[in-house]
Amino acid sequence: MRIATTIFLTDRTVSPVRLARSLEERGFAGLYLPEHTHIPVSRESAAPMGGELPEMYGRTLDPFVALGQAAAVTERLHLGTGITLVAQHDPIDLAKQIATLDHLSGGRFTLGIGYGWNVEEAADHGVEWGTRRELVRDRMALMRALWAPEPTAYVGEFSSVQASSAHPKPVQAPRELGPGVPLYGPRTLVGGQAGPKLFTAIADHADGWLPIGGGGLTESLPVLRRFWETAGRDPKSLQVVPYAVRPTPGKMGHYADLGIEEVVLQLPSAPEPEVLRALDEFAQYL
């Protein structure tokens, strides 16, 4: 299995440059970064892990800027978001950021996307919570139109773009959504909890799933595969990447038995010495 990592990089942690170099030197496969633009202090949304929300959520670095630094000082390290809150972005601007990062990194970018959990944060971006899934689908379709090799217009429920010259294009080759239907852009994985809505979205416009925490895959994977194949997708092309995993030998062995090819391990949001100690501990899984 390829072993990648994720971390809440902040203004108080190891820097993107130091971390990226350390990961590549040690043979780790990738670095994925989360996203929060801000955390309203009057927040009513429950923290996803329960209890008080850790300070790192409100101090998170912009993932695209940080990954740009990481790309500049590495040659092989794969780079990803875990996750990009697509509903909180202008899709034309986001399409440019993604294509630029994929271009400058030589096709090393993975776009992890999701729907978020913080209602107040999304509201400040003008997002109607009840339609955020439809909004994300719409914005992904618009971005794929801009990533297409020829100028392609898109008119959706929430947004539209004229047929346009839009370069650079993502480096990664298109895949098939179905016979003769290309999927343009970088590898795209959808994060979230197992369920019909999520699995429908994955089969509709992504390359696979980022199951947060990596639990329950024995039960969930057969269900996802049914959604995938019902949508006419190639069974061999589905990618499942357990994300933000706190590893044990038993857990990693279980993933291998399930045919998982990549796992993303959770690093502490901490200064460089503590992060490097964690990398040394994770080296047993390489």
PDB file of C-alpha atoms in Angstrom:
ATOM      1  CA  MET A   1       0.000   0.000   0.000  1.00  0.00           C
ATOM      2  CA  ARG A   2       1.012   3.582  -0.573  1.00  0.00           C
ATOM      3  CA  ILE A   3       1.237   5.425   2.737  1.00  0.00           C
ATOM      4  CA  ALA A   4       0.330   9.123   2.647  1.00  0.00           C
ATOM      5  CA  THR A   5      -0.280  11.573   5.484  1.00  0.00           C
ATOM      6  CA  THR A   6      -2.600  14.394   6.464  1.00  0.00           C
ATOM      7  CA  ILE A   7      -2.141  17.193   8.965  1.00  0.00           C
ATOM      8  CA  PHE A   8      -3.773  20.414  10.077  1.00  0.00           C
ATOM      9  CA  LEU A   9      -0.972  22.764   9.075  1.00  0.00           C
ATOM     10  CA  THR A  10      -1.284  26.071  10.926  1.00  0.00           C
ATOM     11  CA  ASP A  11       0.792  29.141  11.726  1.00  0.00           C
ATOM     12  CA  ARG A  12       2.095  27.216  14.766  1.00  0.00           C
ATOM     13  CA  THR A  13       3.075  23.887  13.223  1.00  0.00           C
ATOM     14  CA  VAL A  14       5.849  22.502  11.077  1.00  0.00           C
ATOM     15  CA  SER A  15       6.033  24.400   7.774  1.00  0.00           C
ATOM     16  CA  PRO A  16       4.785  22.942   4.475  1.00  0.00           C
ATOM     17  CA  VAL A  17       8.306  23.015   3.047  1.00  0.00           C
ATOM     18  CA  ARG A  18       9.939  21.198   5.958  1.00  0.00           C
ATOM     19  CA  LEU A  19       7.167  18.608   6.126  1.00  0.00           C
ATOM     20  CA  ALA A  20       7.096  17.928   2.382  1.00  0.00           C
ATOM     21  CA  ARG A  21      10.848  17.431   2.218  1.00  0.00           C
ATOM     22  CA  SER A  22      10.754  15.124   5.245  1.00  0.00           C
ATOM     23  CA  LEU A  23       7.946  13.035   3.743  1.00  0.00           C
ATOM     24  CA  GLU A  24       9.706  12.590   0.412  1.00  0.00           C
ATOM     25  CA  GLU A  25      13.051  11.787   2.046  1.00  0.00           C
ATOM     26  CA  ARG A  26      11.412   9.049   4.124  1.00  0.00           C
ATOM     27  CA  GLY A  27       9.482   7.514   1.233  1.00  0.00           C
ATOM     28  CA  PHE A  28       5.929   8.534   2.104  1.00  0.00           C
ATOM     29  CA  ALA A  29       3.580   8.692  -0.878  1.00  0.00           C
ATOM     30  CA  GLY A  30       1.686  11.917  -0.296  1.00  0.00           C
ATOM     31  CA  LEU A  31       0.494  14.883   1.733  1.00  0.00           C
ATOM     32  CA  TYR A  32      -3.171  15.830   2.014  1.00  0.00           C
ATOM     33  CA  LEU A  33      -4.348  19.054   3.658  1.00  0.00           C
ATOM     34  CA  PRO A  34      -7.767  20.091   5.036  1.00  0.00           C
ATOM     35  CA  GLU A  35      -9.541  23.400   4.527  1.00  0.00           C
ATOM     36  CA  HIS A  36     -11.405  25.890   6.685  1.00  0.00           C
ATOM     37  CA  THR A  37     -11.532  29.543   5.683  1.00  0.00           C
ATOM     38  CA  HIS A  38     -12.641  30.645   9.156  1.00  0.00           C
ATOM     39  CA  ILE A  39     -14.539  29.351  12.181  1.00  0.00           C
ATOM     40  CA  PRO A  40     -17.248  31.732  13.465  1.00  0.00           C
ATOM     41  CA  VAL A  41     -16.916  32.002  17.256  1.00  0.00           C
ATOM     42  CA  SER A  42     -20.707  31.993  17.661  1.00  0.00           C
ATOM     43  CA  ARG A  43     -20.703  28.501  16.163  1.00  0.00           C
ATOM     44  CA  GLU A  44     -23.729  26.298  16.844  1.00  0.00           C
ATOM     45  CA  SER A  45     -22.610  23.356  14.674  1.00  0.00           C
ATOM     46  CA  ALA A  46     -21.339  20.448  16.741  1.00  0.00           C
ATOM     47  CA  ALA A  47     -17.675  19.561  16.332  1.00  0.00           C
ATOM     48  CA  PRO A  48     -17.380  16.466  14.127  1.00  0.00           C
ATOM     49  CA  MET A  49     -15.400  14.576  16.770  1.00  0.00           C
ATOM     50  CA  GLY A  50     -17.611  15.749  19.654  1.00  0.00           C
ATOM     51  CA  GLY A  51     -16.629  18.017  22.529  1.00  0.00           C
ATOM     52  CA  GLU A  52     -14.811  21.293  22.059  1.00  0.00           C
ATOM     53  CA  LEU A  53     -13.478  22.156  18.614  1.00  0.00           C
ATOM     54  CA  PRO A  54      -9.657  22.160  18.623  1.00  0.00           C
ATOM     55  CA  GLU A  55      -7.971  25.501  17.979  1.00  0.00           C
ATOM     56  CA  MET A  56      -6.262  24.176  14.840  1.00  0.00           C
ATOM     57  CA  TYR A  57      -9.546  24.373  12.888  1.00  0.00           C
ATOM     58  CA  GLY A  58      -9.485  28.164  13.054  1.00  0.00           C
ATOM     59  CA  ARG A  59      -5.756  28.440  12.280  1.00  0.00           C
ATOM     60  CA  THR A  60      -5.565  26.165   9.225  1.00  0.00           C
ATOM     61  CA  LEU A  61      -3.366  27.313   6.352  1.00  0.00           C
ATOM     62  CA  ASP A  62      -4.883  27.700   2.914  1.00  0.00           C
ATOM     63  CA  PRO A  63      -4.321  24.240   1.388  1.00  0.00           C
ATOM     64  CA  PHE A  64      -3.586  25.385  -2.157  1.00  0.00           C
ATOM     65  CA  VAL A  65      -0.930  27.885  -1.098  1.00  0.00           C
ATOM     66  CA  ALA A  66       0.640  25.347   1.265  1.00  0.00           C
ATOM     67  CA  LEU A  67       0.562  22.574  -1.338  1.00  0.00           C
ATOM     68  CA  GLY A  68       2.120  24.932  -3.865  1.00  0.00           C
ATOM     69  CA  GLN A  69       5.069  25.317  -1.501  1.00  0.00           C
ATOM     70  CA  ALA A  70       5.221  21.550  -1.050  1.00  0.00           C
ATOM     71  CA  ALA A  71       5.165  20.981  -4.813  1.00  0.00           C
ATOM     72  CA  ALA A  72       8.053  23.381  -5.338  1.00  0.00           C
ATOM     73  CA  VAL A  73      10.446  21.466  -3.044  1.00  0.00           C
ATOM     74  CA  THR A  74       9.539  17.886  -4.026  1.00  0.00           C
ATOM     75  CA  GLU A  75       9.575  15.766  -7.166  1.00  0.00           C
ATOM     76  CA  ARG A  76       7.647  12.584  -6.331  1.00  0.00           C
ATOM     77  CA  LEU A  77       5.393  13.434  -3.392  1.00  0.00           C
ATOM     78  CA  HIS A  78       1.702  13.350  -4.285  1.00  0.00           C
ATOM     79  CA  LEU A  79      -0.354  16.292  -3.065  1.00  0.00           C
ATOM     80  CA  GLY A  80      -4.010  16.448  -2.174  1.00  0.00           C
ATOM     81  CA  THR A  81      -6.819  18.185  -0.343  1.00  0.00           C
ATOM     82  CA  GLY A  82      -8.783  16.433   2.338  1.00  0.00           C
ATOM     83  CA  ILE A  83     -11.091  18.100   1.822  1.00  0.00           C
ATOM     84  CA  THR A  84     -11.794  21.097  -0.413  1.00  0.00           C
ATOM     85  CA  LEU A  85     -15.108  22.709   0.562  1.00  0.00           C
ATOM     86  CA  VAL A  86     -16.230  23.221  -3.036  1.00  0.00           C
ATOM     87  CA  ALA A  87     -19.486  24.962  -2.092  1.00  0.00           C
ATOM     88  CA  GLN A  88     -17.490  27.770  -0.454  1.00  0.00           C
ATOM     89  CA  HIS A  89     -15.527  28.638  -3.623  1.00  0.00           C
ATOM     90  CA  ASP A  90     -16.178  30.492  -6.841  1.00  0.00           C
ATOM     91  CA  PRO A  91     -15.908  27.532  -9.243  1.00  0.00           C
ATOM     92  CA  ILE A  92     -14.142  29.460 -12.013  1.00  0.00           C
ATOM     93  CA  ASP A  93     -11.426  30.601  -9.605  1.00  0.00           C
ATOM     94  CA  LEU A  94     -11.202  27.143  -8.040  1.00  0.00           C
ATOM     95  CA  ALA A  95     -10.856  25.463 -11.425  1.00  0.00           C
ATOM     96  CA  LYS A  96      -7.888  27.733 -12.182  1.00  0.00           C
ATOM     97  CA  GLN A  97      -6.225  27.005  -8.809  1.00  0.00           C
ATOM     98  CA  ILE A  98      -6.617  23.259  -9.225  1.00  0.00           C
ATOM     99  CA  ALA A  99      -5.399  23.177 -12.813  1.00  0.00           C
ATOM    100  CA  THR A 100      -2.426  25.385 -11.957  1.00  0.00           C
ATOM    101  CA  LEU A 101      -1.360  23.197  -9.029  1.00  0.00           C
ATOM    102  CA  ASP A 102      -1.723  20.021 -11.086  1.00  0.00           C
ATOM    103  CA  HIS A 103       0.242  21.606 -13.932  1.00  0.00           C
ATOM    104  CA  LEU A 104       3.066  22.930 -11.765  1.00  0.00           C
ATOM    105  CA  SER A 105       3.384  19.659  -9.844  1.00  0.00           C
ATOM    106  CA  GLY A 106       3.487  17.535 -12.991  1.00  0.00           C
ATOM    107  CA  GLY A 107       0.128  15.853 -12.381  1.00  0.00           C
ATOM    108  CA  ARG A 108       0.657  15.010  -8.705  1.00  0.00           C
ATOM    109  CA  PHE A 109      -2.569  16.524  -7.350  1.00  0.00           C
ATOM    110  CA  THR A 110      -5.604  14.712  -5.904  1.00  0.00           C
ATOM    111  CA  LEU A 111      -8.751  16.749  -5.347  1.00  0.00           C
ATOM    112  CA  GLY A 112     -10.500  15.556  -2.220  1.00  0.00           C
ATOM    113  CA  ILE A 113     -13.912  17.209  -1.987  1.00  0.00           C
ATOM    114  CA  GLY A 114     -16.711  17.264   0.560  1.00  0.00           C
ATOM    115  CA  TYR A 115     -19.791  19.036   1.829  1.00  0.00           C
ATOM    116  CA  GLY A 116     -18.608  20.329   5.211  1.00  0.00           C
ATOM    117  CA  TRP A 117     -20.099  20.212   8.677  1.00  0.00           C
ATOM    118  CA  ASN A 118     -19.956  23.842   9.855  1.00  0.00           C
ATOM    119  CA  VAL A 119     -23.243  25.528   8.965  1.00  0.00           C
ATOM    120  CA  GLU A 120     -22.065  28.969  10.132  1.00  0.00           C
ATOM    121  CA  GLU A 121     -18.883  28.880   8.061  1.00  0.00           C
ATOM    122  CA  ALA A 122     -20.821  27.890   4.947  1.00  0.00           C
ATOM    123  CA  ALA A 123     -23.468  30.566   5.555  1.00  0.00           C
ATOM    124  CA  ASP A 124     -20.828  33.302   5.472  1.00  0.00           C
ATOM    125  CA  HIS A 125     -20.017  32.076   1.962  1.00  0.00           C
ATOM    126  CA  GLY A 126     -23.665  32.371   0.954  1.00  0.00           C
ATOM    127  CA  VAL A 127     -24.278  28.609   0.992  1.00  0.00           C
ATOM    128  CA  GLU A 128     -27.804  27.337   1.603  1.00  0.00           C
ATOM    129  CA  TRP A 129     -27.161  24.285   3.752  1.00  0.00           C
ATOM    130  CA  GLY A 130     -30.001  22.171   2.418  1.00  0.00           C
ATOM    131  CA  THR A 131     -28.827  22.415  -1.199  1.00  0.00           C
ATOM    132  CA  ARG A 132     -25.071  22.218  -0.674  1.00  0.00           C
ATOM    133  CA  ARG A 133     -24.763  18.750  -2.244  1.00  0.00           C
ATOM    134  CA  GLU A 134     -26.517  19.888  -5.403  1.00  0.00           C
ATOM    135  CA  LEU A 135     -24.355  23.023  -5.411  1.00  0.00           C
ATOM    136  CA  VAL A 136     -21.161  20.955  -5.228  1.00  0.00           C
ATOM    137  CA  ARG A 137     -22.308  18.727  -8.091  1.00  0.00           C
ATOM    138  CA  ASP A 138     -23.100  21.807 -10.171  1.00  0.00           C
ATOM    139  CA  ARG A 139     -19.722  23.426  -9.476  1.00  0.00           C
ATOM    140  CA  MET A 140     -17.833  20.239 -10.252  1.00  0.00           C
ATOM    141  CA  ALA A 141     -19.599  20.062 -13.625  1.00  0.00           C
ATOM    142  CA  LEU A 142     -18.670  23.675 -14.352  1.00  0.00           C
ATOM    143  CA  MET A 143     -15.022  23.019 -13.501  1.00  0.00           C
ATOM    144  CA  ARG A 144     -14.946  19.955 -15.739  1.00  0.00           C
ATOM    145  CA  ALA A 145     -16.202  22.150 -18.590  1.00  0.00           C
ATOM    146  CA  LEU A 146     -13.272  24.522 -18.045  1.00  0.00           C
ATOM    147  CA  TRP A 147     -10.847  21.587 -17.890  1.00  0.00           C
ATOM    148  CA  ALA A 148     -12.110  20.101 -21.164  1.00  0.00           C
ATOM    149  CA  PRO A 149      -9.616  20.224 -24.046  1.00  0.00           C
ATOM    150  CA  GLU A 150     -11.897  22.370 -26.209  1.00  0.00           C
ATOM    151  CA  PRO A 151     -13.872  25.465 -25.123  1.00  0.00           C
ATOM    152  CA  THR A 152     -17.009  24.088 -23.505  1.00  0.00           C
ATOM    153  CA  ALA A 153     -19.990  26.013 -22.131  1.00  0.00           C
ATOM    154  CA  TYR A 154     -21.884  24.954 -19.033  1.00  0.00           C
ATOM    155  CA  VAL A 155     -25.273  26.086 -17.753  1.00  0.00           C
ATOM    156  CA  GLY A 156     -26.359  24.639 -14.433  1.00  0.00           C
ATOM    157  CA  GLU A 157     -28.885  25.234 -11.704  1.00  0.00           C
ATOM    158  CA  PHE A 158     -26.546  27.436  -9.658  1.00  0.00           C
ATOM    159  CA  SER A 159     -23.839  28.647 -12.046  1.00  0.00           C
ATOM    160  CA  SER A 160     -22.775  28.878 -15.650  1.00  0.00           C
ATOM    161  CA  VAL A 161     -19.741  29.629 -17.788  1.00  0.00           C
ATOM    162  CA  GLN A 162     -19.378  30.524 -21.435  1.00  0.00           C
ATOM    163  CA  ALA A 163     -17.239  28.418 -23.772  1.00  0.00           C
ATOM    164  CA  SER A 164     -13.834  29.787 -22.850  1.00  0.00           C
ATOM    165  CA  SER A 165     -10.116  29.573 -23.296  1.00  0.00           C
ATOM    166  CA  ALA A 166      -8.982  28.289 -19.894  1.00  0.00           C
ATOM    167  CA  HIS A 167      -5.394  27.201 -19.397  1.00  0.00           C
ATOM    168  CA  PRO A 168      -3.427  25.502 -18.002  1.00  0.00           C
ATOM    169  CA  LYS A 169      -5.289  22.246 -18.196  1.00  0.00           C
ATOM    170  CA  PRO A 170      -4.846  19.579 -15.527  1.00  0.00           C
ATOM    171  CA  VAL A 171      -2.046  17.208 -16.490  1.00  0.00           C
ATOM    172  CA  GLN A 172      -3.898  14.026 -15.588  1.00  0.00           C
ATOM    173  CA  ALA A 173      -5.574  12.188 -18.443  1.00  0.00           C
ATOM    174  CA  PRO A 174      -9.366  11.944 -18.578  1.00  0.00           C
ATOM    175  CA  ARG A 175     -11.055   8.816 -17.257  1.00  0.00           C
ATOM    176  CA  GLU A 176     -14.431   7.381 -18.248  1.00  0.00           C
ATOM    177  CA  LEU A 177     -17.661   8.176 -16.422  1.00  0.00           C
ATOM    178  CA  GLY A 178     -19.276   5.769 -18.829  1.00  0.00           C
ATOM    179  CA  PRO A 179     -18.831   4.593 -22.415  1.00  0.00           C
ATOM    180  CA  GLY A 180     -17.627   7.612 -24.366  1.00  0.00           C
ATOM    181  CA  VAL A 181     -18.190  10.045 -21.473  1.00  0.00           C
ATOM    182  CA  PRO A 182     -14.899  11.545 -20.248  1.00  0.00           C
ATOM    183  CA  LEU A 183     -14.154  12.696 -16.710  1.00  0.00           C
ATOM    184  CA  TYR A 184     -11.762  15.648 -16.947  1.00  0.00           C
ATOM    185  CA  GLY A 185      -9.541  16.956 -14.181  1.00  0.00           C
ATOM    186  CA  PRO A 186      -7.301  15.539 -11.473  1.00  0.00           C
ATOM    187  CA  ARG A 187      -8.130  12.405  -9.515  1.00  0.00           C
ATOM    188  CA  THR A 188     -11.191  13.327  -7.458  1.00  0.00           C
ATOM    189  CA  LEU A 189     -12.219  11.593  -4.227  1.00  0.00           C
ATOM    190  CA  VAL A 190     -15.308  12.460  -2.192  1.00  0.00           C
ATOM    191  CA  GLY A 191     -15.099  12.504   1.593  1.00  0.00           C
ATOM    192  CA  GLY A 192     -17.986  11.749   3.908  1.00  0.00           C
ATOM    193  CA  GLN A 193     -19.930   9.092   5.758  1.00  0.00           C
ATOM    194  CA  ALA A 194     -21.248   6.038   3.958  1.00  0.00           C
ATOM    195  CA  GLY A 195     -24.762   6.348   2.617  1.00  0.00           C
ATOM    196  CA  PRO A 196     -26.880   6.436  -0.557  1.00  0.00           C
ATOM    197  CA  LYS A 197     -26.448  10.176  -1.186  1.00  0.00           C
ATOM    198  CA  LEU A 198     -22.676  10.023  -0.879  1.00  0.00           C
ATOM    199  CA  PHE A 199     -22.305   6.864  -2.938  1.00  0.00           C
ATOM    200  CA  THR A 200     -24.532   8.283  -5.675  1.00  0.00           C
ATOM    201  CA  ALA A 201     -22.310  11.375  -5.870  1.00  0.00           C
ATOM    202  CA  ILE A 202     -19.121   9.292  -6.000  1.00  0.00           C
ATOM    203  CA  ALA A 203     -20.439   7.202  -8.867  1.00  0.00           C
ATOM    204  CA  ASP A 204     -21.741  10.306 -10.631  1.00  0.00           C
ATOM    205  CA  HIS A 205     -18.651  12.512 -10.785  1.00  0.00           C
ATOM    206  CA  ALA A 206     -15.620  11.162  -8.920  1.00  0.00           C
ATOM    207  CA  ASP A 207     -12.897   8.532  -8.958  1.00  0.00           C
ATOM    208  CA  GLY A 208     -13.606   7.203  -5.496  1.00  0.00           C
ATOM    209  CA  TRP A 209     -14.124   7.689  -1.779  1.00  0.00           C
ATOM    210  CA  LEU A 210     -12.177   9.204   1.128  1.00  0.00           C
ATOM    211  CA  PRO A 211     -13.766   7.450   4.127  1.00  0.00           C
ATOM    212  CA  ILE A 212     -12.837   9.627   7.105  1.00  0.00           C
ATOM    213  CA  GLY A 213     -11.312   7.511   9.866  1.00  0.00           C
ATOM    214  CA  GLY A 214     -11.440   4.389   7.709  1.00  0.00           C
ATOM    215  CA  GLY A 215     -13.950   2.458   9.839  1.00  0.00           C
ATOM    216  CA  GLY A 216     -16.717   0.130   8.689  1.00  0.00           C
ATOM    217  CA  LEU A 217     -15.282  -0.630   5.261  1.00  0.00           C
ATOM    218  CA  THR A 218     -16.121  -4.336   5.389  1.00  0.00           C
ATOM    219  CA  GLU A 219     -19.818  -3.427   5.303  1.00  0.00           C
ATOM    220  CA  SER A 220     -19.612  -0.258   3.190  1.00  0.00           C
ATOM    221  CA  LEU A 221     -17.406  -1.329   0.294  1.00  0.00           C
ATOM    222  CA  PRO A 222     -19.854  -3.849  -1.238  1.00  0.00           C
ATOM    223  CA  VAL A 223     -22.612  -1.225  -1.112  1.00  0.00           C
ATOM    224  CA  LEU A 224     -20.442   1.396  -2.804  1.00  0.00           C
ATOM    225  CA  ARG A 225     -19.426  -1.090  -5.471  1.00  0.00           C
ATOM    226  CA  ARG A 226     -23.106  -1.754  -6.263  1.00  0.00           C
ATOM    227  CA  PHE A 227     -23.769   1.985  -6.723  1.00  0.00           C
ATOM    228  CA  TRP A 228     -20.617   2.269  -8.845  1.00  0.00           C
ATOM    229  CA  GLU A 229     -21.471  -0.591 -11.170  1.00  0.00           C
ATOM    230  CA  THR A 230     -25.150   0.416 -11.438  1.00  0.00           C
ATOM    231  CA  ALA A 231     -23.934   3.796 -12.741  1.00  0.00           C
ATOM    232  CA  GLY A 232     -22.022   2.002 -15.484  1.00  0.00           C
ATOM    233  CA  ARG A 233     -18.575   2.640 -14.028  1.00  0.00           C
ATOM    234  CA  ASP A 234     -15.683   0.230 -14.579  1.00  0.00           C
ATOM    235  CA  PRO A 235     -15.465  -1.935 -11.424  1.00  0.00           C
ATOM    236  CA  LYS A 236     -11.653  -1.924 -11.607  1.00  0.00           C
ATOM    237  CA  SER A 237     -11.433   1.869 -11.589  1.00  0.00           C
ATOM    238  CA  LEU A 238     -13.017   2.533  -8.154  1.00  0.00           C
ATOM    239  CA  GLN A 239     -10.514   3.953  -5.652  1.00  0.00           C
ATOM    240  CA  VAL A 240     -11.078   3.894  -1.892  1.00  0.00           C
ATOM    241  CA  VAL A 241      -8.534   5.725   0.268  1.00  0.00           C
ATOM    242  CA  PRO A 242      -9.063   5.511   4.058  1.00  0.00           C
ATOM    243  CA  TYR A 243      -8.351   8.988   5.380  1.00  0.00           C
ATOM    244  CA  ALA A 244      -7.098  10.497   8.664  1.00  0.00           C
ATOM    245  CA  VAL A 245      -6.368   6.996   9.935  1.00  0.00           C
ATOM    246  CA  ARG A 246      -4.687   6.363  13.273  1.00  0.00           C
ATOM    247  CA  PRO A 247      -2.847   3.178  12.333  1.00  0.00           C
ATOM    248  CA  THR A 248      -2.284  -0.121  14.059  1.00  0.00           C
ATOM    249  CA  PRO A 249      -0.724  -3.206  12.469  1.00  0.00           C
ATOM    250  CA  GLY A 250      -4.083  -4.994  12.623  1.00  0.00           C
ATOM    251  CA  LYS A 251      -5.937  -2.133  10.980  1.00  0.00           C
ATOM    252  CA  MET A 252      -3.375  -1.806   8.190  1.00  0.00           C
ATOM    253  CA  GLY A 253      -3.458  -5.550   7.594  1.00  0.00           C
ATOM    254  CA  HIS A 254      -7.243  -5.397   7.329  1.00  0.00           C
ATOM    255  CA  TYR A 255      -7.010  -2.685   4.677  1.00  0.00           C
ATOM    256  CA  ALA A 256      -4.551  -4.815   2.718  1.00  0.00           C
ATOM    257  CA  ASP A 257      -6.957  -7.759   2.865  1.00  0.00           C
ATOM    258  CA  LEU A 258      -9.706  -5.517   1.449  1.00  0.00           C
ATOM    259  CA  GLY A 259      -7.496  -4.599  -1.513  1.00  0.00           C
ATOM    260  CA  ILE A 260      -6.921  -1.004  -0.398  1.00  0.00           C
ATOM    261  CA  GLU A 261      -3.974   0.487  -2.286  1.00  0.00           C
ATOM    262  CA  GLU A 262      -3.491   3.795  -0.422  1.00  0.00           C
ATOM    263  CA  VAL A 263      -4.013   4.884   3.184  1.00  0.00           C
ATOM    264  CA  VAL A 264      -3.706   8.425   4.574  1.00  0.00           C
ATOM    265  CA  LEU A 265      -2.377   8.534   8.148  1.00  0.00           C
ATOM    266  CA  GLN A 266      -3.172  11.341  10.601  1.00  0.00           C
ATOM    267  CA  LEU A 267      -0.213  13.406  11.800  1.00  0.00           C
ATOM    268  CA  PRO A 268      -0.418  15.612  14.903  1.00  0.00           C
ATOM    269  CA  SER A 269      -0.958  19.325  14.334  1.00  0.00           C
ATOM    270  CA  ALA A 270       2.299  20.214  16.045  1.00  0.00           C
ATOM    271  CA  PRO A 271       5.762  21.758  15.706  1.00  0.00           C
ATOM    272  CA  GLU A 272       8.411  19.991  13.649  1.00  0.00           C
ATOM    273  CA  PRO A 273      10.010  17.764  16.342  1.00  0.00           C
ATOM    274  CA  GLU A 274       6.709  16.118  17.282  1.00  0.00           C
ATOM    275  CA  VAL A 275       5.694  15.643  13.645  1.00  0.00           C
ATOM    276  CA  LEU A 276       9.037  14.040  12.796  1.00  0.00           C
ATOM    277  CA  ARG A 277       8.669  11.633  15.722  1.00  0.00           C
ATOM    278  CA  ALA A 278       5.283  10.616  14.337  1.00  0.00           C
ATOM    279  CA  LEU A 279       6.797  10.037  10.895  1.00  0.00           C
ATOM    280  CA  ASP A 280       9.463   7.821  12.435  1.00  0.00           C
ATOM    281  CA  GLU A 281       6.724   5.815  14.154  1.00  0.00           C
ATOM    282  CA  PHE A 282       4.746   5.504  10.919  1.00  0.00           C
ATOM    283  CA  ALA A 283       7.833   4.269   9.030  1.00  0.00           C
ATOM    284  CA  GLN A 284       6.962   0.703  10.087  1.00  0.00           C
ATOM    285  CA  TYR A 285       4.058   0.802   7.619  1.00  0.00           C
ATOM    286  CA  LEU A 286       6.104   1.838   4.594  1.00  0.00           C
TER     287      LEU A 286
END
